């Protein structure tokens, strides 16, 4: 608790220092070209775009004077590096088709974080009415500001709405305030420790603005999982007649292995995100790994003394007189039915998951841009207005940089190169220092804006792609393969997106291998089997595929989107989200499997036949896992109802993954598959099996004959294990 107070002091005294970006892979050709463009031309994607609307023609003298004064005012502000406006550049592309709206492009000095800080103070001073000009704003830095603000409000919602809901459900599950506060204690410690550590890390490494949101949801979810497991076992021991100290010791002894291996598996899955060259994914991985470590530490270090201090107050409330015991839990009956016809049950469950997986076949990926904001957000609204009023296609323009070619010294070569590029498939227009080109011909000679494309010894060309976004990646490759007067680099939104997809795809096999090998090793240490870990990985992938299919159906196709507060489908999934989902949801799915396997293993090691051990394991863990899944879904509710699309995707995906794993997978598929495998469940190569037996002191798991089975325990009507009477004549 002293450590928690110190971490709370860090939260109060240190600023968040969070980063709004990190969605583009670093070290690619596109990012190298962006750096050169910024160094030589001071240009790139504008940090802030001002939409300036007038009631009359933008070239009217009074409007032009006001526009020039506005541009000069912005250029003189602190933190502003360059300003390009229609009135100062006379670039027709910065004037709308009805000539009543003009654009002012603002480049801000410093790093991405510094540009966001500048935009946070600058934009509110600029938007509004300036004489005949009505100014509104969008742009990368202003989008980041609004994303950061909405992220903070969503985190506050998580604290004010989710926490009381979780405590209320815990009161229902435990029937006592003391029991309900224990998971809240573990979750509060885990989230506080994670957020404090992130604030210590943020000055030295970019931490995503979404990291605290995911840490809060994941922290309370894991805290509920682990605390429920320990406290439920503690109450079972108390009900069996053990003293408070003995019950606490037995509960910790029985559950600490499951907590450790569960935390280790989730930690391993999250560590795979560190392999991808995106700071967004790496910072989310750091937050997740921290919250997992703090959750496990709080469970193993805070709960045992708390169990002793609360003493008899954790005992299960007595059933009122005259109230009949409830019948066996439905999950136990479902597991018994699944093990009675295992082949049919496994095929039905797997078939349903495969049907849910089908929409994944037409998944499309897109960048994390202004669409992460809700449609009513100012930056999103202004961006849509610009898209409808202007012919400037910001999201489909590629920049081809010739870093060692001077446009004046090599005018003929640049002209021929521009003609060649304009004749390529999927190219709509080429602008450069020598003019504008289309279909291999020059449309117009150089205009007033030609100077923007050249600097001493270097030049660049703006290549506008057609509206077919599916062809943009192919066009990027074609531009890079087309011969140029000298070496050339290609950047722009399509190129950055293509390079990021390529970088992530190249690392995906390594990350998948890391997760699979890590899962197999950890679950082998837990079970002594090589078959069970492989079965767990296959079932987990099948369950995760169903979750991805649901995300495509809701966010990409727009079905049922209004039920979670969405308005417009994105037509694409934001690129980093599926990778993040893969690692986090896969780890959470394995979480419940570890709880179940640990209990089945315990029952089987006591002499129960496999089928009965599976049914008993499902019955014994059903109350804990069902309550935990419900509470995790509640903890993720603020993400699902978030105003930010990326948080909606994460919240809904994780909640679906948890609920599917806790119901269909754990209740039907896993019991059926384990019964189909039979004795093969415990198979491992002889050297590995001998090593595991020496390490754990376990004996070989040979299925006992039914005639000699002596029950060491039985299940009561509520699925709890209680001592069974022993036949003294049988010894």
XYZ file of C-alpha atoms in Angstrom:
731
model
C 0.000 0.000 0.000
C 2.940 2.308 0.621
C 4.118 1.559 -2.926
C 0.630 2.417 -4.212
C 0.749 5.775 -2.402
C 4.142 6.550 -3.939
C 2.845 5.680 -7.417
C -0.181 7.882 -6.813
C 2.162 10.761 -5.982
C 3.936 10.227 -9.316
C 0.566 10.474 -11.113
C -0.192 13.776 -9.382
C 3.218 15.389 -9.801
C 4.298 14.368 -13.321
C 2.634 15.496 -16.572
C 1.300 12.747 -18.881
C 3.638 13.548 -21.809
C 1.778 11.178 -24.147
C 2.312 10.885 -27.908
C -0.621 11.139 -30.345
C 1.076 9.395 -33.293
C 3.270 6.396 -33.935
C 1.220 4.691 -36.690
C 3.864 4.863 -39.454
C 6.771 2.410 -39.638
C 10.127 4.106 -39.224
C 13.241 3.514 -41.337
C 11.311 3.014 -44.601
C 11.851 4.769 -47.932
C 8.799 6.945 -47.335
C 10.029 8.227 -43.961
C 13.510 8.904 -45.389
C 11.924 10.940 -48.183
C 9.781 12.828 -45.643
C 12.901 13.778 -43.678
C 14.641 15.060 -46.824
C 11.569 17.037 -47.890
C 11.386 18.636 -44.456
C 15.122 19.473 -44.484
C 15.351 20.879 -48.026
C 11.873 22.334 -48.543
C 10.523 22.725 -45.021
C 7.435 20.921 -46.242
C 5.530 17.716 -45.819
C 2.050 16.983 -44.602
C 0.721 20.278 -43.156
C 0.424 20.193 -39.382
C -2.586 22.528 -39.437
C -4.914 23.300 -42.360
C -7.088 26.412 -41.990
C -10.309 26.458 -44.019
C -11.117 30.104 -44.695
C -14.676 30.750 -45.890
C -15.927 34.070 -47.338
C -19.307 35.344 -48.484
C -17.846 36.760 -51.716
C -15.140 35.820 -54.202
C -11.810 35.099 -52.497
C -10.051 37.487 -54.914
C -12.180 40.455 -53.895
C -9.803 43.218 -52.686
C -11.128 43.355 -49.109
C -11.036 39.558 -48.803
C -7.555 39.284 -50.341
C -6.202 41.921 -47.931
C -7.766 40.128 -44.966
C -6.378 36.790 -46.213
C -2.845 38.182 -46.521
C -3.072 39.705 -43.034
C -4.262 36.364 -41.647
C -1.354 34.514 -43.286
C 1.153 37.083 -41.957
C -0.385 36.874 -38.478
C -0.102 33.075 -38.438
C 3.496 33.183 -39.756
C 4.485 35.473 -36.893
C 3.151 33.172 -34.166
C 5.543 31.268 -31.941
C 6.252 27.724 -33.127
C 5.159 28.334 -36.745
C 7.799 27.412 -39.335
C 6.122 27.962 -42.736
C 2.776 29.252 -43.985
C 1.401 28.698 -47.508
C -1.884 30.352 -48.425
C -3.891 30.917 -51.576
C -3.391 34.661 -51.312
C 0.388 34.531 -50.858
C 1.130 31.717 -53.351
C -1.665 32.263 -55.898
C -1.921 28.463 -56.194
C -5.278 27.617 -57.746
C -5.319 24.251 -55.945
C -5.787 26.146 -52.665
C -9.035 27.726 -53.916
C -12.374 25.903 -53.868
C -14.440 25.299 -56.952
C -16.980 27.968 -55.957
C -14.121 30.426 -55.188
C -15.558 31.187 -51.737
C -13.177 29.014 -49.698
C -9.391 29.140 -49.549
C -6.808 27.145 -47.625
C -3.946 28.235 -45.393
C -1.359 25.478 -44.837
C 0.692 25.767 -41.641
C 3.901 23.830 -40.909
C 4.885 23.845 -37.237
C 8.426 23.659 -35.897
C 9.890 20.876 -33.780
C 9.022 17.238 -33.263
C 5.583 15.685 -33.585
C 4.888 16.195 -29.875
C 6.078 19.820 -30.009
C 3.881 20.485 -33.055
C 0.874 19.085 -31.180
C 1.592 21.342 -28.177
C 1.831 24.348 -30.505
C -1.435 23.437 -32.241
C -3.174 23.038 -28.877
C -2.537 26.700 -28.044
C -2.520 28.160 -31.585
C -5.679 26.822 -33.229
C -8.213 28.070 -30.635
C -6.824 31.596 -31.210
C -7.271 31.336 -34.987
C -10.657 29.690 -35.461
C -13.705 31.955 -35.599
C -14.511 35.157 -37.391
C -11.728 37.433 -38.679
C -13.462 40.316 -40.437
C -14.870 38.894 -43.698
C -13.153 35.527 -43.059
C -14.648 32.586 -41.193
C -11.813 30.252 -40.096
C -12.034 26.581 -39.080
C -9.206 24.033 -38.745
C -8.073 20.491 -39.368
C -4.683 18.894 -40.046
C -2.552 16.181 -38.468
C -1.548 18.101 -35.329
C -5.039 19.446 -34.641
C -6.473 15.945 -35.147
C -3.949 14.677 -32.593
C -5.021 17.348 -30.109
C -8.667 16.339 -30.411
C -7.796 12.639 -30.195
C -5.817 13.317 -27.003
C -8.665 15.286 -25.429
C -11.276 12.661 -26.278
C -8.961 9.926 -25.022
C -8.693 11.687 -21.655
C -12.454 12.090 -21.390
C -12.934 8.408 -22.244
C -10.436 7.434 -19.541
C -12.385 9.554 -17.059
C -15.550 7.760 -18.168
C -13.790 4.455 -17.540
C -13.009 5.532 -13.998
C -16.425 7.030 -13.209
C -18.689 4.513 -14.969
C -16.860 1.215 -15.305
C -15.452 1.042 -11.772
C -18.838 1.376 -9.977
C -20.425 -1.115 -12.396
C -17.669 -3.634 -11.745
C -18.007 -3.190 -7.971
C -21.800 -3.591 -8.214
C -21.508 -6.873 -10.121
C -18.845 -8.046 -7.678
C -21.266 -7.370 -4.822
C -23.794 -9.617 -6.551
C -21.203 -12.330 -7.246
C -19.643 -12.364 -3.769
C -22.637 -11.347 -1.718
C -20.441 -9.211 0.550
C -18.711 -5.836 0.401
C -15.436 -7.315 1.666
C -15.244 -9.834 -1.165
C -16.200 -7.246 -3.786
C -13.466 -4.829 -2.710
C -10.615 -7.334 -3.127
C -10.638 -7.365 -6.978
C -11.066 -3.576 -6.866
C -7.983 -3.394 -4.627
C -5.903 -5.489 -7.027
C -7.155 -3.569 -10.075
C -6.539 -0.185 -8.486
C -2.989 -1.167 -7.575
C -2.264 -2.547 -11.053
C -3.657 0.467 -12.934
C -2.027 3.012 -10.623
C 1.349 1.308 -10.907
C 1.099 1.087 -14.695
C 0.052 4.706 -15.232
C 2.775 5.953 -12.876
C 5.438 3.928 -14.688
C 4.220 5.194 -18.067
C 4.626 8.782 -16.869
C 8.197 8.017 -15.841
C 8.893 6.462 -19.260
C 7.121 9.099 -21.419
C 9.939 11.730 -21.326
C 12.363 9.145 -22.740
C 10.194 7.105 -25.141
C 6.945 7.959 -26.990
C 3.905 6.564 -25.162
C 0.619 6.494 -27.076
C -2.334 8.506 -25.803
C -4.323 5.265 -25.977
C -1.990 3.371 -23.624
C -3.696 4.552 -20.386
C -7.140 3.576 -21.720
C -6.070 0.043 -22.588
C -4.091 -0.291 -19.351
C -7.122 0.715 -17.254
C -9.474 -1.722 -19.012
C -6.978 -4.594 -19.087
C -5.851 -3.961 -15.504
C -9.314 -4.186 -14.012
C -10.130 -7.168 -16.218
C -7.100 -9.175 -15.083
C -7.563 -8.095 -11.471
C -11.101 -9.457 -11.536
C -9.907 -12.711 -13.130
C -7.149 -13.355 -10.635
C -8.922 -12.132 -7.503
C -12.059 -14.113 -8.322
C -9.991 -17.261 -8.797
C -8.201 -16.876 -5.452
C -11.168 -15.684 -3.381
C -13.540 -18.320 -4.774
C -11.067 -21.067 -3.857
C -10.570 -19.492 -0.416
C -14.328 -19.580 0.199
C -14.509 -23.205 -0.929
C -11.845 -24.089 1.639
C -13.722 -22.168 4.340
C -16.930 -24.004 3.407
C -15.080 -27.311 3.733
C -14.245 -26.473 7.371
C -10.697 -25.080 7.133
C -9.567 -22.233 9.382
C -9.030 -18.799 7.855
C -5.241 -19.187 7.778
C -5.359 -22.732 6.401
C -7.987 -21.742 3.823
C -5.897 -18.790 2.650
C -2.756 -20.921 2.422
C -4.589 -23.672 0.507
C -6.198 -21.150 -1.863
C -2.893 -19.490 -2.691
C -1.184 -22.851 -3.085
C -3.874 -24.106 -5.462
C -4.192 -20.963 -7.597
C -0.754 -19.330 -7.630
C 0.425 -21.568 -10.468
C -2.588 -20.695 -12.610
C -2.117 -16.965 -11.897
C 1.598 -17.127 -12.706
C 1.189 -19.060 -15.967
C -1.776 -16.943 -17.025
C 0.208 -13.737 -16.476
C 3.232 -15.239 -18.217
C 1.218 -16.218 -21.297
C -0.419 -12.779 -21.644
C 2.963 -11.107 -21.017
C 4.525 -13.248 -23.770
C 1.764 -12.398 -26.256
C 2.115 -8.678 -25.569
C 5.906 -8.857 -25.863
C 5.430 -9.908 -29.498
C 4.213 -6.360 -30.240
C 7.738 -5.088 -29.491
C 8.902 -6.789 -32.685
C 6.880 -4.419 -34.907
C 8.502 -1.100 -35.938
C 5.568 1.076 -34.790
C 5.927 3.192 -31.666
C 2.148 2.961 -31.185
C 2.279 -0.834 -30.872
C 5.439 -0.804 -28.784
C 4.058 1.665 -26.261
C 0.789 -0.293 -26.011
C 2.866 -3.449 -25.475
C 4.788 -1.726 -22.688
C 1.556 -0.604 -20.997
C 0.039 -4.073 -21.296
C 3.126 -5.874 -19.995
C 3.301 -3.499 -17.035
C -0.351 -3.964 -16.110
C -0.043 -7.764 -16.357
C 3.016 -7.765 -14.095
C 1.380 -5.433 -11.559
C -1.861 -7.481 -11.594
C -0.019 -10.749 -10.893
C 2.167 -9.108 -8.230
C -0.856 -7.586 -6.490
C -2.668 -10.935 -6.574
C 0.241 -12.834 -5.051
C 1.403 -10.121 -2.602
C -1.709 -8.154 -1.606
C -4.429 -10.803 -1.593
C -2.928 -13.324 0.889
C -2.606 -10.811 3.758
C -5.969 -9.304 2.793
C -7.586 -12.760 3.117
C -6.194 -13.066 6.628
C -7.173 -9.551 7.659
C -10.766 -9.952 6.450
C -11.062 -13.347 8.116
C -14.594 -14.711 8.468
C -16.126 -11.795 6.544
C -15.233 -13.603 3.311
C -17.254 -16.693 4.187
C -20.082 -17.451 1.737
C -23.437 -16.161 3.044
C -25.615 -18.897 4.526
C -28.593 -19.976 2.468
C -31.907 -18.923 4.094
C -33.967 -21.709 5.576
C -36.446 -23.255 3.205
C -34.506 -22.276 0.091
C -33.584 -25.278 -1.993
C -30.060 -25.621 -3.377
C -29.798 -24.474 -6.947
C -29.441 -27.207 -9.571
C -26.119 -27.940 -11.162
C -24.672 -25.030 -13.064
C -25.569 -24.946 -16.783
C -21.895 -24.996 -17.793
C -21.418 -28.316 -16.012
C -24.435 -29.773 -17.822
C -23.182 -28.329 -21.120
C -19.714 -29.827 -20.578
C -21.244 -33.183 -19.737
C -23.274 -33.079 -22.953
C -20.180 -32.077 -24.952
C -18.138 -34.973 -23.532
C -20.982 -37.428 -24.152
C -20.868 -36.722 -27.925
C -17.461 -35.121 -28.341
C -17.130 -35.431 -32.129
C -20.517 -33.860 -32.844
C -20.005 -31.127 -30.224
C -16.536 -30.222 -31.506
C -17.749 -30.064 -35.125
C -20.736 -27.859 -34.236
C -18.653 -25.440 -32.147
C -15.844 -25.262 -34.716
C -18.384 -24.815 -37.532
C -20.006 -21.877 -35.750
C -16.617 -20.226 -35.220
C -15.744 -20.764 -38.891
C -19.009 -19.113 -39.942
C -18.137 -16.098 -37.803
C -14.699 -16.085 -39.438
C -16.044 -15.799 -43.026
C -16.218 -11.948 -43.198
C -12.482 -11.871 -42.436
C -11.922 -12.999 -46.039
C -12.612 -9.496 -47.419
C -10.806 -7.477 -44.750
C -9.154 -4.219 -45.869
C -6.662 -2.079 -43.984
C -6.409 1.695 -43.847
C -4.334 4.360 -42.083
C -5.042 5.896 -38.696
C -6.160 9.310 -39.937
C -8.925 11.800 -39.206
C -11.467 8.956 -39.361
C -10.487 7.870 -35.848
C -12.437 10.934 -34.664
C -16.243 10.956 -34.448
C -18.034 12.523 -37.412
C -19.142 15.517 -35.335
C -15.589 16.404 -34.210
C -14.443 19.737 -35.629
C -11.308 18.404 -37.357
C -13.235 15.534 -38.972
C -16.050 17.819 -40.117
C -13.632 20.352 -41.655
C -11.706 17.570 -43.385
C -14.918 16.315 -45.031
C -15.802 19.846 -46.119
C -12.386 20.317 -47.731
C -12.750 17.001 -49.521
C -16.058 18.071 -51.060
C -15.006 21.639 -51.962
C -11.489 21.154 -53.363
C -9.792 19.131 -56.039
C -6.733 18.724 -53.772
C -6.597 14.955 -53.093
C -4.386 14.938 -49.997
C -4.874 11.248 -49.297
C -3.879 10.121 -52.821
C -0.940 12.366 -53.681
C 2.545 10.842 -53.821
C 5.753 12.877 -53.705
C 8.630 11.692 -55.895
C 11.864 13.244 -54.640
C 14.958 13.624 -56.845
C 17.564 14.461 -54.190
C 20.449 15.087 -56.630
C 18.651 16.668 -59.595
C 18.340 20.419 -60.078
C 15.190 21.286 -62.059
C 16.860 24.289 -63.737
C 20.102 22.523 -64.678
C 18.284 19.394 -65.909
C 15.027 20.870 -67.177
C 14.756 18.549 -70.188
C 15.317 15.410 -68.095
C 12.755 16.511 -65.464
C 10.240 17.334 -68.215
C 10.697 13.918 -69.846
C 10.455 12.165 -66.469
C 7.235 14.012 -65.598
C 5.725 13.053 -68.969
C 6.695 9.414 -68.388
C 5.137 9.361 -64.906
C 1.903 11.003 -66.088
C 1.462 8.226 -68.624
C 1.584 5.423 -66.049
C -1.591 3.505 -65.172
C -3.567 4.900 -62.207
C -1.878 8.347 -62.448
C -4.291 11.249 -62.800
C -1.960 14.278 -62.751
C 1.709 15.231 -62.251
C 2.795 18.683 -61.011
C 6.431 19.788 -60.831
C 8.764 22.711 -61.486
C 8.394 22.322 -65.274
C 4.562 22.403 -65.331
C 1.512 20.129 -65.065
C 1.182 16.849 -67.003
C -1.530 14.295 -67.808
C -1.487 11.223 -70.071
C 2.093 11.888 -71.182
C 1.423 15.485 -72.300
C 2.046 18.866 -70.720
C -1.238 20.476 -69.643
C 0.151 23.806 -68.480
C 3.531 25.565 -68.300
C 5.133 26.408 -64.948
C 3.001 28.759 -62.833
C 3.601 30.877 -59.714
C 3.721 27.737 -57.565
C 6.540 26.109 -59.590
C 9.141 27.429 -57.156
C 7.644 25.213 -54.432
C 8.953 22.121 -56.258
C 12.628 23.012 -56.509
C 15.601 23.994 -54.371
C 19.328 24.191 -55.185
C 20.370 20.714 -56.336
C 17.055 18.988 -55.573
C 13.500 18.808 -56.936
C 10.310 16.850 -56.351
C 7.160 15.952 -58.273
C 3.573 15.654 -56.993
C 1.914 12.579 -58.510
C -1.849 12.466 -58.017
C -3.262 8.950 -58.137
C -6.729 8.047 -59.354
C -9.483 7.475 -56.802
C -9.082 3.675 -56.852
C -7.440 3.208 -53.438
C -6.994 -0.517 -54.032
C -4.403 0.372 -56.709
C -2.359 2.853 -54.666
C 0.104 0.273 -53.319
C 0.737 -1.062 -56.821
C 1.240 2.494 -58.097
C 3.784 3.139 -55.343
C 5.780 0.094 -56.450
C 5.502 1.176 -60.103
C 6.787 4.685 -59.339
C 9.761 3.240 -57.478
C 10.541 0.914 -60.376
C 10.275 3.566 -63.106
C 13.733 4.881 -64.230
C 14.473 8.498 -63.259
C 17.189 11.061 -64.135
C 18.930 10.028 -60.910
C 18.123 8.175 -57.696
C 14.624 8.925 -56.461
C 12.487 8.343 -53.362
C 8.694 8.033 -53.162
C 6.573 9.143 -50.223
C 3.033 10.407 -49.573
C 0.097 8.877 -47.719
C -0.260 5.862 -50.072
C 3.501 5.170 -49.895
C 3.615 5.480 -46.108
C 0.654 3.131 -45.833
C 2.212 0.600 -48.226
C 5.603 0.738 -46.469
C 3.954 0.304 -43.076
C 1.960 -2.712 -44.273
C 5.132 -4.231 -45.737
C 7.130 -3.650 -42.540
C 4.408 -5.196 -40.391
C 3.929 -8.142 -42.754
C 7.649 -8.893 -42.724
C 7.672 -9.053 -38.910
C 4.398 -10.984 -38.599
C 5.908 -14.503 -39.007
C 8.523 -13.753 -36.328
C 5.870 -12.409 -33.941
C 3.594 -15.395 -34.573
C 6.483 -17.806 -33.984
C 7.354 -15.994 -30.740
C 3.763 -16.340 -29.483
C 3.345 -19.987 -30.496
C 6.706 -21.105 -29.102
C 6.150 -19.107 -25.910
C 2.662 -20.551 -25.413
C 3.822 -24.100 -26.023
C 6.730 -23.812 -23.594
C 4.702 -22.184 -20.818
C 1.774 -24.577 -21.108
C 4.181 -27.515 -21.258
C 5.650 -26.365 -17.963
C 2.125 -26.225 -16.539
C 0.768 -29.512 -17.937
C 3.769 -31.649 -18.892
C 2.093 -32.227 -22.255
C 3.015 -31.112 -25.753
C -0.414 -31.896 -27.226
C -2.437 -29.654 -24.890
C -0.415 -26.498 -25.711
C -0.738 -27.127 -29.457
C -4.466 -27.753 -29.058
C -4.757 -24.506 -27.079
C -2.990 -22.514 -29.802
C -5.204 -23.934 -32.575
C -8.424 -23.342 -30.628
C -7.252 -19.843 -29.687
C -6.575 -18.931 -33.317
C -10.000 -20.229 -34.344
C -11.687 -18.176 -31.639
C -9.665 -15.086 -32.550
C -10.598 -15.472 -36.231
C -14.268 -15.317 -35.247
C -13.589 -12.063 -33.405
C -11.853 -10.571 -36.446
C -14.810 -11.564 -38.597
C -17.131 -9.694 -36.236
C -14.933 -6.575 -36.413
C -15.055 -6.622 -40.220
C -18.843 -7.022 -40.134
C -19.375 -4.127 -37.713
C -16.746 -1.526 -38.593
C -15.841 -2.222 -42.210
C -19.280 -3.266 -43.478
C -21.278 -1.114 -41.037
C -23.721 -3.789 -39.812
C -25.016 -3.165 -36.259
C -22.592 -0.237 -35.909
C -25.329 2.036 -34.552
C -25.799 -0.294 -31.565
C -22.411 0.790 -30.173
C -22.824 4.463 -30.964
C -21.105 4.470 -34.352
C -22.429 6.467 -37.268
C -20.358 5.856 -40.413
C -18.477 2.633 -41.291
C -14.762 3.129 -41.905
C -14.739 0.765 -44.955
C -11.356 -0.362 -43.577
C -9.849 -1.525 -40.316
C -7.208 0.791 -38.889
C -3.962 -1.032 -39.644
C -2.354 -1.506 -36.199
C -5.608 -2.605 -34.530
C -5.753 -6.212 -35.857
C -2.156 -6.817 -34.736
C -2.898 -5.384 -31.310
C -6.073 -7.459 -31.155
C -4.172 -10.582 -32.182
C -1.749 -10.325 -29.276
C -4.041 -8.986 -26.525
C -7.144 -11.060 -27.320
C -5.103 -14.224 -27.869
C -3.497 -13.757 -24.465
C -6.833 -13.130 -22.744
C -8.325 -16.208 -24.422
C -5.476 -18.368 -23.170
C -6.114 -16.890 -19.702
C -9.362 -18.823 -19.190
C -7.901 -21.949 -20.761
C -5.089 -21.871 -18.189
C -7.632 -21.673 -15.365
C -9.549 -24.636 -16.796
C -6.485 -26.748 -17.608
C -5.023 -26.152 -14.155
C -8.206 -27.445 -12.510
C -8.584 -30.410 -14.893
C -4.952 -31.265 -14.241
C -5.535 -31.133 -10.493
C -8.594 -33.363 -10.696
C -6.908 -35.866 -13.020
C -3.806 -36.066 -10.830
C -6.085 -37.074 -7.927
C -7.233 -40.144 -9.855
C -10.321 -39.033 -11.746
C -10.820 -40.422 -15.275
C -10.274 -37.848 -17.994
C -13.941 -37.315 -18.892
C -14.960 -36.833 -15.275
C -11.946 -34.620 -14.603
C -12.929 -32.385 -17.537
C -16.555 -32.085 -16.410
C -15.487 -31.461 -12.822
C -12.946 -28.870 -13.950
C -15.562 -27.021 -15.998
C -18.035 -27.143 -13.115
C -15.475 -25.965 -10.565
C -14.251 -23.032 -12.647
C -17.521 -22.087 -14.346
C -18.667 -19.646 -11.661
C -15.303 -17.891 -11.607
C -14.798 -17.770 -15.377
C -18.378 -16.728 -16.173
C -18.289 -13.913 -13.628
C -14.804 -12.912 -14.750
C -15.826 -12.761 -18.422
C -18.853 -10.618 -17.595
C -16.752 -8.282 -15.480
C -14.016 -8.003 -18.108
C -16.685 -7.068 -20.667
C -17.960 -4.406 -18.253
C -14.421 -3.122 -17.743
C -14.135 -2.771 -21.535
C -17.495 -0.986 -21.809
C -15.951 2.524 -21.753
C -13.798 1.558 -24.742
C -16.814 0.254 -26.668
C -18.761 3.460 -25.994
C -15.730 5.668 -26.705
C -16.033 8.471 -29.231
C -12.796 7.314 -30.902
C -13.077 4.626 -33.572
C -9.791 2.973 -32.663
C -10.904 2.523 -29.032
C -14.303 1.232 -30.166
C -12.561 -1.422 -32.269
C -10.306 -2.465 -29.399
C -13.090 -2.534 -26.822
C -15.577 -4.483 -28.925
C -12.943 -6.902 -30.228
C -11.535 -7.691 -26.790
C -14.984 -8.037 -25.214
C -16.145 -10.421 -27.952
C -12.943 -12.450 -27.684
C -13.377 -12.821 -23.918
C -17.057 -13.758 -24.117
C -16.558 -16.283 -26.942
C -13.654 -17.915 -25.102
C -15.534 -18.033 -21.806
C -18.661 -19.596 -23.307
C -18.470 -21.503 -26.584
C -14.772 -22.393 -26.405
C -14.465 -23.207 -22.720
C -17.943 -24.747 -22.349
C -18.104 -26.889 -25.494
C -15.064 -26.960 -27.760
C -12.296 -27.557 -25.216
C -14.098 -30.348 -23.259
C -15.084 -32.087 -26.509
C -11.592 -31.921 -28.016
C -9.956 -33.152 -24.788
C -12.268 -36.157 -24.723
C -11.544 -36.897 -28.379
C -7.801 -36.790 -27.703
C -8.075 -39.128 -24.698
C -4.707 -40.370 -23.464
C -2.995 -38.325 -26.199
C -3.758 -35.185 -24.137
C -0.779 -35.972 -21.905
C 1.685 -36.991 -24.626
C 5.123 -35.453 -24.789
C 8.429 -36.801 -26.165
C 10.012 -39.138 -23.628
C 12.981 -36.852 -22.751
C 10.655 -33.872 -22.196
C 8.250 -35.982 -20.143
C 11.066 -37.298 -17.916
C 12.447 -33.791 -17.444
C 9.014 -32.473 -16.447
C 8.481 -35.341 -14.009
C 11.834 -34.668 -12.359
C 11.078 -30.941 -12.129
C 7.569 -31.300 -10.675
C 7.745 -34.678 -8.994
C 4.651 -35.708 -10.979
C 3.907 -39.266 -11.986
C 2.858 -40.458 -15.388
C -0.829 -39.782 -16.016
C -2.208 -43.233 -16.853
C -5.985 -43.405 -17.100
C -7.225 -45.423 -14.087
C -9.642 -48.273 -14.587
C -13.218 -47.261 -13.739
C -13.685 -50.269 -11.424
C -10.850 -49.189 -9.117
C -11.696 -45.462 -9.097
C -12.023 -44.162 -5.556
C -13.521 -40.650 -5.427
C -11.453 -38.261 -3.344
C -13.967 -35.449 -3.707
C -17.404 -34.779 -5.100
C -19.214 -31.742 -6.539
C -22.155 -30.220 -4.689
C -25.271 -28.848 -6.399
C -23.535 -25.538 -7.113
C -20.487 -27.050 -8.729
C -18.178 -26.695 -5.690
C -15.774 -29.437 -4.649
C -16.440 -30.899 -1.168
C -14.852 -33.897 0.563
C -16.488 -37.223 -0.283
C -17.082 -39.928 2.321
C -14.381 -42.582 2.363
C -15.249 -46.275 2.499
C -13.250 -47.487 5.494
C -13.583 -51.136 4.403
C -11.971 -50.224 1.120
C -9.079 -48.683 2.999
